[in-house]
Coordinates of C-alpha atoms and ligand atoms in Angstrom, one line a residue:
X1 CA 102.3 108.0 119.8
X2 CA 104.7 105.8 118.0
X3 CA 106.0 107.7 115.2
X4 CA 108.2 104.7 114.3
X5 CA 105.5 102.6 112.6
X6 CA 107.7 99.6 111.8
X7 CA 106.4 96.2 111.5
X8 CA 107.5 92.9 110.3
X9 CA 104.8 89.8 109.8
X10 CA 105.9 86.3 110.5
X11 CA 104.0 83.2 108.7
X12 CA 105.6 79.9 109.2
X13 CA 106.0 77.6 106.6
X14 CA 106.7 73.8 107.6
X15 CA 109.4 74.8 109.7
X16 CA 110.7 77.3 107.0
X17 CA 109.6 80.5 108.0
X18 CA 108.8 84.2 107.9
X19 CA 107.2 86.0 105.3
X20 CA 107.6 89.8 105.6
X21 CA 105.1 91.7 104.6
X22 CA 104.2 95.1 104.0
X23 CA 104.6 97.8 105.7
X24 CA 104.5 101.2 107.2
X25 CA 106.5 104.7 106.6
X26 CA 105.5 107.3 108.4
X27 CA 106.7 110.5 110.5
X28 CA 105.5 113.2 113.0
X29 CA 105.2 115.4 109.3
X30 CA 103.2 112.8 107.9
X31 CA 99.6 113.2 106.3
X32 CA 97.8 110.1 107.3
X33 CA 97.2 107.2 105.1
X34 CA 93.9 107.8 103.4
X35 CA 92.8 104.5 102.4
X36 CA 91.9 101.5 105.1
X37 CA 95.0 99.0 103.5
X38 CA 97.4 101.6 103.4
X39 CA 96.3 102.9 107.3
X40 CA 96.4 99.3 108.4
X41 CA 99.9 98.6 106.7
X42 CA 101.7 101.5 108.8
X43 CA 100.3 98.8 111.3
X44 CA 101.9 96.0 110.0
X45 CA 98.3 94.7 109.0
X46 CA 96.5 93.9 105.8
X47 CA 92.9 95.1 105.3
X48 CA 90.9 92.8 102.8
X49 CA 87.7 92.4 101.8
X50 CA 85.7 89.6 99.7
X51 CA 85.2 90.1 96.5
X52 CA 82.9 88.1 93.6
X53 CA 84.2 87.7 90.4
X54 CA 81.2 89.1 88.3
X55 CA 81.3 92.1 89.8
X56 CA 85.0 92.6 89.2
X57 CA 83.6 94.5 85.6
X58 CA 81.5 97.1 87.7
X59 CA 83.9 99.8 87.7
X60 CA 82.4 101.7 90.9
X61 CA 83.1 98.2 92.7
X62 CA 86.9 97.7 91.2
X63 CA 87.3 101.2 91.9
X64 CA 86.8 101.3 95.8
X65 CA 88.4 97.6 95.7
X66 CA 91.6 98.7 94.5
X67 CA 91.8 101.8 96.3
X68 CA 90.8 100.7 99.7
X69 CA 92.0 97.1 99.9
X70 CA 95.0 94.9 99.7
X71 CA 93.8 91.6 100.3
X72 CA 90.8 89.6 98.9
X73 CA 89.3 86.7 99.6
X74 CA 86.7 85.1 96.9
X75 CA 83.4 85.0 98.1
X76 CA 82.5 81.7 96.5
X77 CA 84.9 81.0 93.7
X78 CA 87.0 79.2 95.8
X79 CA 84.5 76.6 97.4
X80 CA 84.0 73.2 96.4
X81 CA 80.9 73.2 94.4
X82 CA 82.9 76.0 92.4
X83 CA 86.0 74.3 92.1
X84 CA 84.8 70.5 91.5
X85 CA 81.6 70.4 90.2
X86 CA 82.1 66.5 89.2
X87 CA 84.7 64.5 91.0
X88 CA 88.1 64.6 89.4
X89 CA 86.7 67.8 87.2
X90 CA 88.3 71.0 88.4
X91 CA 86.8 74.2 87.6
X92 CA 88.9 77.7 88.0
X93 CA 87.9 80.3 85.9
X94 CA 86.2 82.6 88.7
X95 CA 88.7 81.9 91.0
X96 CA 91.7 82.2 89.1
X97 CA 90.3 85.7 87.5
X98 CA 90.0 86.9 91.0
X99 CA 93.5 85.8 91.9
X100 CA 94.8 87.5 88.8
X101 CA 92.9 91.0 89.5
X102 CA 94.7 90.6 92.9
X103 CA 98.1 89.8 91.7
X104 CA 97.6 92.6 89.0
X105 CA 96.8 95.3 91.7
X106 CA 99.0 94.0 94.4
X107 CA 96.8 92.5 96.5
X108 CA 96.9 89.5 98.6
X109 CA 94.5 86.4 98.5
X110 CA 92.9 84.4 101.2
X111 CA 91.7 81.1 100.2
X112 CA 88.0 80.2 101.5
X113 CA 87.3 77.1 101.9
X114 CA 89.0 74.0 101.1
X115 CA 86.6 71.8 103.6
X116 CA 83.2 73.1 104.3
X117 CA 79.9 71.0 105.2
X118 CA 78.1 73.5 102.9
X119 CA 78.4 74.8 99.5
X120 CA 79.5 71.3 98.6
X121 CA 78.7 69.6 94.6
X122 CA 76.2 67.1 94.6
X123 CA 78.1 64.5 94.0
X124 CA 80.6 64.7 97.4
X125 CA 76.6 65.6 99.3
X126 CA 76.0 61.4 98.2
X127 CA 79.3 60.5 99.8
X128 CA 80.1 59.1 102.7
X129 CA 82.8 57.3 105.0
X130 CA 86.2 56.6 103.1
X131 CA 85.1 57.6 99.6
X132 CA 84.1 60.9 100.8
X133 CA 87.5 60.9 103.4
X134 CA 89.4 60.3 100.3
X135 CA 87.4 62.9 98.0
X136 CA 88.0 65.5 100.7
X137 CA 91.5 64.8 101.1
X138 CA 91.9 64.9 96.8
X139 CA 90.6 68.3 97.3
X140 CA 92.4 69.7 99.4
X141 CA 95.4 68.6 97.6
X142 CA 94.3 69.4 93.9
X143 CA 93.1 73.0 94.9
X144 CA 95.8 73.8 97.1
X145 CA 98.5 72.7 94.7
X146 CA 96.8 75.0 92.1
X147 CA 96.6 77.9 93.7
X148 CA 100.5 77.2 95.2
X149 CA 102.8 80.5 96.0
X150 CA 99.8 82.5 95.4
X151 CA 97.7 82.6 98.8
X152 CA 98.6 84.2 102.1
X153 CA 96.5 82.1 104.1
X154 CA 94.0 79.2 103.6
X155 CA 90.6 78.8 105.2
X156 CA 91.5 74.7 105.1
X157 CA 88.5 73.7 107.5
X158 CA 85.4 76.3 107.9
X159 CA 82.6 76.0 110.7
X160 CA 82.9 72.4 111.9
X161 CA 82.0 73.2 115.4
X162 CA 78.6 72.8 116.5
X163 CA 76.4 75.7 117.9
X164 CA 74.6 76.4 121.2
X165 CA 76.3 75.2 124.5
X166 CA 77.6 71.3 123.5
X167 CA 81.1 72.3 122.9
X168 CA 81.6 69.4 120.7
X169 CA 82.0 69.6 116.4
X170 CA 79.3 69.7 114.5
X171 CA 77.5 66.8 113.3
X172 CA 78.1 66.6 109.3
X173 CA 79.2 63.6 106.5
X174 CA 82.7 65.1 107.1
X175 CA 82.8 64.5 110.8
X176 CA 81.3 61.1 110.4
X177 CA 84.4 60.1 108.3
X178 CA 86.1 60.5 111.4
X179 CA 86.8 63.0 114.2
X180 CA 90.5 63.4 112.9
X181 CA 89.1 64.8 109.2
X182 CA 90.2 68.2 110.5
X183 CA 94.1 67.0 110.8
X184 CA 94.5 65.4 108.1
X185 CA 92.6 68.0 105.7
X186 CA 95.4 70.2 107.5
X187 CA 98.3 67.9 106.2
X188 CA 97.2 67.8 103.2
X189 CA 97.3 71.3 102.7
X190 CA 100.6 72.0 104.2
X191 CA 101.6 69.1 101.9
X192 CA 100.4 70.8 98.8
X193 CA 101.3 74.4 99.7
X194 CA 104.0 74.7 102.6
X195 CA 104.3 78.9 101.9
X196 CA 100.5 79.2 102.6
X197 CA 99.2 80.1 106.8
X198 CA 97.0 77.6 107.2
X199 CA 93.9 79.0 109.2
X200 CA 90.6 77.1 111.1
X201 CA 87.6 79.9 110.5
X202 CA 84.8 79.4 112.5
X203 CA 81.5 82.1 113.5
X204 CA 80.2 82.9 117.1
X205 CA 83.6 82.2 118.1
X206 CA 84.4 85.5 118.5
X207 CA 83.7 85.6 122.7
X208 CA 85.1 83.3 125.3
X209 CA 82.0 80.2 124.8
X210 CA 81.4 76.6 124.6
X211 CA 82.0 76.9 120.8
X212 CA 85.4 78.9 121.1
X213 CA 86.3 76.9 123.9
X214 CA 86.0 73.6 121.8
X215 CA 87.8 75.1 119.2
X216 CA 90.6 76.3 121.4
X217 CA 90.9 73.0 122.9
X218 CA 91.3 71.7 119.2
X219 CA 93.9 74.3 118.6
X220 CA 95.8 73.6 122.0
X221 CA 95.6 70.2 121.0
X222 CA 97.2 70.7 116.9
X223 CA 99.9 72.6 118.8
X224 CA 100.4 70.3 121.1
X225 CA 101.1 67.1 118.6
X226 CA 102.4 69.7 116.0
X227 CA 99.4 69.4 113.3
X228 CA 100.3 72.6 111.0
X229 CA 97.9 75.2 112.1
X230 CA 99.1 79.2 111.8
X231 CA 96.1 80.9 112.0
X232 CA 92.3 81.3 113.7
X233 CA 89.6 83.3 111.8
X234 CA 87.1 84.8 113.8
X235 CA 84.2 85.2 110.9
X236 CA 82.9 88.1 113.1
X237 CA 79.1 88.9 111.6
X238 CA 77.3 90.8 114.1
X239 CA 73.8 92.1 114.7
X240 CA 71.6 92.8 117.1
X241 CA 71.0 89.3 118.1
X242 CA 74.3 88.9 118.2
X243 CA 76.2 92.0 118.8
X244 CA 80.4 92.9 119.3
X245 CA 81.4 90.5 122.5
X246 CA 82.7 92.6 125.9
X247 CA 85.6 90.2 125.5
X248 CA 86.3 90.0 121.7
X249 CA 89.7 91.6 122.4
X250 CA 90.6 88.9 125.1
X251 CA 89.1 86.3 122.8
X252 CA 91.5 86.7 120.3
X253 CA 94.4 87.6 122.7
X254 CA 93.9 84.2 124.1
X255 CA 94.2 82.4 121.3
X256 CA 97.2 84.3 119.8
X257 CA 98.6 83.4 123.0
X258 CA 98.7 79.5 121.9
X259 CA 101.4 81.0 119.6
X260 CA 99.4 81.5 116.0
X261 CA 98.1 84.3 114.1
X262 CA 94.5 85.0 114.7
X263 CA 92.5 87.3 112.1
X264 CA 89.2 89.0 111.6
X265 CA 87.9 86.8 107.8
X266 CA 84.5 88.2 107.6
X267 CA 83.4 91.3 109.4
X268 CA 79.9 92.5 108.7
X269 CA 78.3 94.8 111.5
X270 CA 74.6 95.2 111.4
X271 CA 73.1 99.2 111.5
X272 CA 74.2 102.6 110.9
X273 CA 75.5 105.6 111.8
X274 CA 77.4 105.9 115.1
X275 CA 76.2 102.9 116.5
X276 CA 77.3 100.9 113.4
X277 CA 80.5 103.1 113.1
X278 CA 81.1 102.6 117.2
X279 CA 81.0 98.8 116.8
X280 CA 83.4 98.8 113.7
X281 CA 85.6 100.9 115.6
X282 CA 85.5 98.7 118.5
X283 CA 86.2 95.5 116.3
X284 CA 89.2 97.5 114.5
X285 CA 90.8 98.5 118.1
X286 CA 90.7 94.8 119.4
X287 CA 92.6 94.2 116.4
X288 CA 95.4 96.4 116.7
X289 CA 95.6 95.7 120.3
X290 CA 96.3 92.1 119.5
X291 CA 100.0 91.7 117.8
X292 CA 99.0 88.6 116.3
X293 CA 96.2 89.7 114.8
X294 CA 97.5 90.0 111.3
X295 CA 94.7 91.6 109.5
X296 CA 90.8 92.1 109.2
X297 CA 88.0 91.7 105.8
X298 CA 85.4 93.0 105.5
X299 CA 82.5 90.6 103.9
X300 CA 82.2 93.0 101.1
X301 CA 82.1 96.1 100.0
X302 CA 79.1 97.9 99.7
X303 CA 76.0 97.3 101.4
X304 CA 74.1 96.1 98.2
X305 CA 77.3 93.5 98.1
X306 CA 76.7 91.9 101.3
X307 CA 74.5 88.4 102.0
X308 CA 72.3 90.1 104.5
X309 CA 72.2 93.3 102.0
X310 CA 69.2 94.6 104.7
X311 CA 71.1 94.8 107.3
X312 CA 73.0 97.8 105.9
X313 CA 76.3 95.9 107.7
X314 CA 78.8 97.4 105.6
X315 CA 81.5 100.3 105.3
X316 CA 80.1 101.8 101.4
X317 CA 77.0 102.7 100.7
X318 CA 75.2 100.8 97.9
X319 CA 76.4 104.2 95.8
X320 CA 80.2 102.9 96.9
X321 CA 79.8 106.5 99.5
X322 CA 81.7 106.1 102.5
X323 CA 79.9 105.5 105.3
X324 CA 80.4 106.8 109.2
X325 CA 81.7 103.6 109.5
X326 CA 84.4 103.7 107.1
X327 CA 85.2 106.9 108.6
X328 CA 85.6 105.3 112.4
X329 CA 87.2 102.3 111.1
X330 CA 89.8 104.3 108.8
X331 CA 90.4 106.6 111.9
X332 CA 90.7 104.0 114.1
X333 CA 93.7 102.8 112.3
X334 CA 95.4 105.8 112.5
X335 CA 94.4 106.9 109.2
X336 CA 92.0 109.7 107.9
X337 CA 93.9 112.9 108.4
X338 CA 95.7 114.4 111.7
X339 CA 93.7 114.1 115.0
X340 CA 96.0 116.1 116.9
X341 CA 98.3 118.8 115.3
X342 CA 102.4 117.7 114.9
X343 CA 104.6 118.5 117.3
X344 CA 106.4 122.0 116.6
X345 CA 110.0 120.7 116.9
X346 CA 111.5 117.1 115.6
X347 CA 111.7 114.8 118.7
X348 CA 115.4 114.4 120.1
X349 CA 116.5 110.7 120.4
X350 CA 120.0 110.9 120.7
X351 CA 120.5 106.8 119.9
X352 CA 118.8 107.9 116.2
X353 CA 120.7 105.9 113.5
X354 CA 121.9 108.7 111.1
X355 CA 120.0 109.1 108.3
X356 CA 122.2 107.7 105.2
X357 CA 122.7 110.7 102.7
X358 CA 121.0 110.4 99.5
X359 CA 118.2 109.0 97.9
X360 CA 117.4 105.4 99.0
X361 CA 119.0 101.9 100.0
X362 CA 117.8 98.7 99.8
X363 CA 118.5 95.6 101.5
X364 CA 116.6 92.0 101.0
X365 CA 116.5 89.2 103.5
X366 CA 115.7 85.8 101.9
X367 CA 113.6 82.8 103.6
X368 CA 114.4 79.5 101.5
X369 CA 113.0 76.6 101.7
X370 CA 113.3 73.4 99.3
X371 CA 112.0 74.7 96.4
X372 CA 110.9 78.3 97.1
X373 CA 111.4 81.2 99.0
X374 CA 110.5 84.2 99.8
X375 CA 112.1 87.5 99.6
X376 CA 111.6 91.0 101.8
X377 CA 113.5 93.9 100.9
X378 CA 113.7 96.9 102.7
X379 CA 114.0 100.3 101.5
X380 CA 115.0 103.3 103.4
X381 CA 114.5 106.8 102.2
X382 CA 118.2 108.7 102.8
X383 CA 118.0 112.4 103.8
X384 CA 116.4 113.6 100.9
X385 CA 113.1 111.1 101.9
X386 CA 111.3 109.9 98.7
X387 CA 108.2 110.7 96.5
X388 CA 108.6 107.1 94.3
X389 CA 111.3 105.1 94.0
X390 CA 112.2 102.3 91.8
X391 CA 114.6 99.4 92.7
X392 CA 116.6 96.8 90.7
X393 CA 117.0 93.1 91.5
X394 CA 118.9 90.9 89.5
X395 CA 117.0 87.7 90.2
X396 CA 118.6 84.5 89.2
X397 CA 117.7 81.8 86.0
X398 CA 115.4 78.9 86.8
X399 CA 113.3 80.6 89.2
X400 CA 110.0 81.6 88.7
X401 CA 108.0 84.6 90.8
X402 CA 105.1 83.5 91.9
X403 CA 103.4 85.7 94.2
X404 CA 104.5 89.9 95.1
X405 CA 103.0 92.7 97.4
X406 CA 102.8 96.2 97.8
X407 CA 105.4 96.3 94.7
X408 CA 104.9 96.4 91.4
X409 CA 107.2 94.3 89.4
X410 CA 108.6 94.3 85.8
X411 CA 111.2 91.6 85.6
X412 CA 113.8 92.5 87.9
X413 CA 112.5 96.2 88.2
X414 CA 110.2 96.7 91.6
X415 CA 108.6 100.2 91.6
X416 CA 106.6 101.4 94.5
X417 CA 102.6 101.6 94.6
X418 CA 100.4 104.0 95.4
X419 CA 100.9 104.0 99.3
X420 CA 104.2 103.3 99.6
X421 CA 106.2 105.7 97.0
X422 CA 106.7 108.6 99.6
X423 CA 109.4 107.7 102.7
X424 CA 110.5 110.2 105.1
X425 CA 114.0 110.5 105.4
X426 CA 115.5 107.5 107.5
X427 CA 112.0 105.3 107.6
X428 CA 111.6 102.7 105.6
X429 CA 109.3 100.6 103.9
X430 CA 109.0 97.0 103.0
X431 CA 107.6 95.0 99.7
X432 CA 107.9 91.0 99.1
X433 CA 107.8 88.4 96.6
X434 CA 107.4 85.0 96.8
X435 CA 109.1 82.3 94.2
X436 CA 110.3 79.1 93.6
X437 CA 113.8 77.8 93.1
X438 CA 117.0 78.9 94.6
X439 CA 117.5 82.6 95.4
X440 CA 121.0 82.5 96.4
X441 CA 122.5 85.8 97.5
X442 CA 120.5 89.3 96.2
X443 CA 121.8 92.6 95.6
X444 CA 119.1 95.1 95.6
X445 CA 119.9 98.5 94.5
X446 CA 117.8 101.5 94.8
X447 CA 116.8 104.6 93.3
X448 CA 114.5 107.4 94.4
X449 CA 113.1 110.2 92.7
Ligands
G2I1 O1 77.0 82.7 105.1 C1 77.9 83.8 105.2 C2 79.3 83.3 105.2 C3 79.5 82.5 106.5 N1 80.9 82.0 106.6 C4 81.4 81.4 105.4 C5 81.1 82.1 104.1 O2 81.5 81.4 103.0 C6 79.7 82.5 104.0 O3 79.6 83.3 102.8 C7 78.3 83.2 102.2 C8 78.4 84.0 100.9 O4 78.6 85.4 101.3 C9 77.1 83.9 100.1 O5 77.2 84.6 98.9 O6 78.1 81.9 101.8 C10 76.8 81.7 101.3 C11 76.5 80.3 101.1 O7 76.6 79.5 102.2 C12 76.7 82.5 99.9 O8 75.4 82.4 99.4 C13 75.3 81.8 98.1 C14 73.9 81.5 97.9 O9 73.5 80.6 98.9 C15 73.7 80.9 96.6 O10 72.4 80.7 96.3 C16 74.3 81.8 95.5 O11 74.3 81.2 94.2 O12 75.8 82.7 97.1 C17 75.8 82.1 95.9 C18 76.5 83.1 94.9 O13 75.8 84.3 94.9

């Protein structure tokens, strides 16, 4: 087993690049993580669910949210009937309270959906041709540009591929503007918000079919002429009718292959017990076995949460109980407590770096672009390891922080959270902030305790 759970995640910007992200500590004396976003981020993977604003006050809900999670996506709040419900009139107030109970409990946001046929205002349903085109595209833009610096990944175009065995897009007002509605809702968003991946989501793309097929053609093709795509969702809800594909795995493997992220945006599994807990593990395993896949949701929390509530397809019970399926997912991450017992002596590697004396360093490694950047700084536990640790980062006038993970941040003061405060001697873990403005050069200094 590799004890060295080191991981770096890249996200390109328009040709600036790489955003590190979280990441993993860990040692053969280790306890294992205990919660499904810290097990995932000794992965080098985020673990998210979607979340809906009103229930943000239910305590039981916020509770296993900010525990168990480090990425969110809204449910709804973030759709166009939410977020224009007249043309030109933009409405944030769910969304943007979501984004802030992220950003307050160091979570990440994915943004769902800039262009959808569904879930649209009235007033864009009695559109068509350039008006709508234009509408669409004044979308994009204005919701993108709000949310700017603060989203890890945009779901810019959802479910425009048609179902059954056609292979072609779906047939929808959108597509009739035009079969290249897709690219340029795509440019638009890079336009607006060059840090954020953008991502095509899409459902019953999650085996090798017509639908996925069309969809990687689309994608081969955006590579191809360089239309900025980073990312494939895989929407993943599965039931009996339409159960876990034999080649889910190779699915997303091939796309990650075209050189993009690919990640699970919606997972719901239909069932219970083993057989529900055997399927989420099965879905969790493709993941990790696919570098590219940068993270998984879940479409909710507990089972009274979900759309298809009846369907039980959830990893809490509608008490917030952990289910068998928490339990197989959480394991399958390498999380949940020690499946075999630690080996009685230290391993020998003779090419070991030597472990620096003390309590902790800290280095950061800036990504600039015109007008932001994003910083990662690394901090490695010396050979006393670390319980918490604390570090200090003058951070120069005239910028302004707009987005940070697994940190929590007081001015120029980054302390650890919960799962990242205790480092074995000589690992390391990583946190991230995103701003804009010029960094310049940073000098991190750290302290443990
Ligand atoms: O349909 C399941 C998902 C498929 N992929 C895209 C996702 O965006 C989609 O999410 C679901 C939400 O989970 C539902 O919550 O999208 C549905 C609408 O297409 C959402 O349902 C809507 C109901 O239709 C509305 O009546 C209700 O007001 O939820 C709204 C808020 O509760």
């Amino acid at each position: 087993m590799d004890r060295n759970r080191k991981r770096a995640l890249g996200a390109a910007g328009a040709g600036a690049l790489a955003v590190v992200v979280a990441v993993g500590i860990a040692s053969a004396a280790d306890a294992a993580a205990s919660t499904l976003h810290a097990a995932a981020a000794e992965k080098g993977r985020y673990f998210g669910t979607a979340v809906a604003a009103y229930k943000l006050s239910d305590s039981v809900y916020s509770t296993i949210l900010d525990r168990e999670f480090g990425m969110v996506t809204p449910e709804n709040e973030m759709k166009w009937d939410a977020t224009e419900p007249s043309q030109g009139s933009f409405s944030y107030g769910s969304a943007d309270q979501i984004v802030a109970h992220a950003q307050a409990h160091g979570q990440r946001v994915r943004g769902h959906a800039l262009a959808w046929h569904q879930q649209q205002p009235g007033w864009a349903q009695n559109l068509s041709g350039t008006a709508l085109r234009n509408a669409m595209v004044n979308h994009v833009t204005q919701v993108a540009t709000h949310y700017k610096g603060k989203i890890y990944a945009w779901d810019v175009v959802n479910e425009a591929f048609a179902d059954g065995g056609g292979g072609g897009r779906r047939d929808s007002s959108l597509q009739r503007t035009g079969n290249d509605w897709i690219e340029v809702a795509f440019r638009a968003a890079r336009a607006a918000d060059p840090a954020a991946k953008l991502c095509y989501n899409d459902y019953n793309t999650d085996g090798q079919n017509a639908k996925s097929n069309a969809v990687y053609a689309m994608v081969s093709d955006f590579k191809a002429r360089g239309v900025p795509i980073d990312c494939v969702g895989f929407q993943s809800h599965f039931n009996s009718a339409s159960p876990v594909p034999s080649d889910y795995q190779a699915n997303l493997q091939r796309f990650a292959d075209l050189g993009l992220d690919v990640q699970i945006t919606e997972l719901d599994i239909e069932g219970s017990g083993s057989a529900q807990a055997d399927n989420y593990r099965r879905v969790t395993e493709a993941c990790l076995a696919v570098s590219r896949c940068t993270g998984m949701t879940v479409w909710g929390i507990r089972d009274s949460d979900s759309w298809r509530a009846s369907g039980t397809p959830l990893l809490f019970d509608g008490n917030g109980n952990k289910k068998a399926a928490y339990t197989s997912t959480l394991t399958a991450l390498g999380g949940g407590g020690p499946t075999s017992s630690p080996p009685s002596s230290p391993p020998v590697s003779s090419s070991s770096p030597p472990v620096p004396s003390g309590g902790c360093t800290a280095t950061a490694s800036v990504n600039q672009w015109q007008g932001g950047f994003v910083v990662a700084v690394r901090v490695t536990a010396g050979s006393g390891g670390t319980n918490a640790w604390t570090v200090t980062m003058p951070l120069p006038s005239g910028i302004t922080v707009t987005n940070s993970w697994s940190v929590t941040r007081n001015g120029n003061t980054f302390t650890n959270v919960s799962y990242n405060g205790h480092i074995n001697p000589g690992q390391y873990t990583e946190f991230g902030l995103q701003a804009t403005g010029t960094a310049g050069t940073l000098t991190p200094t750290c302290a443990a305790s």
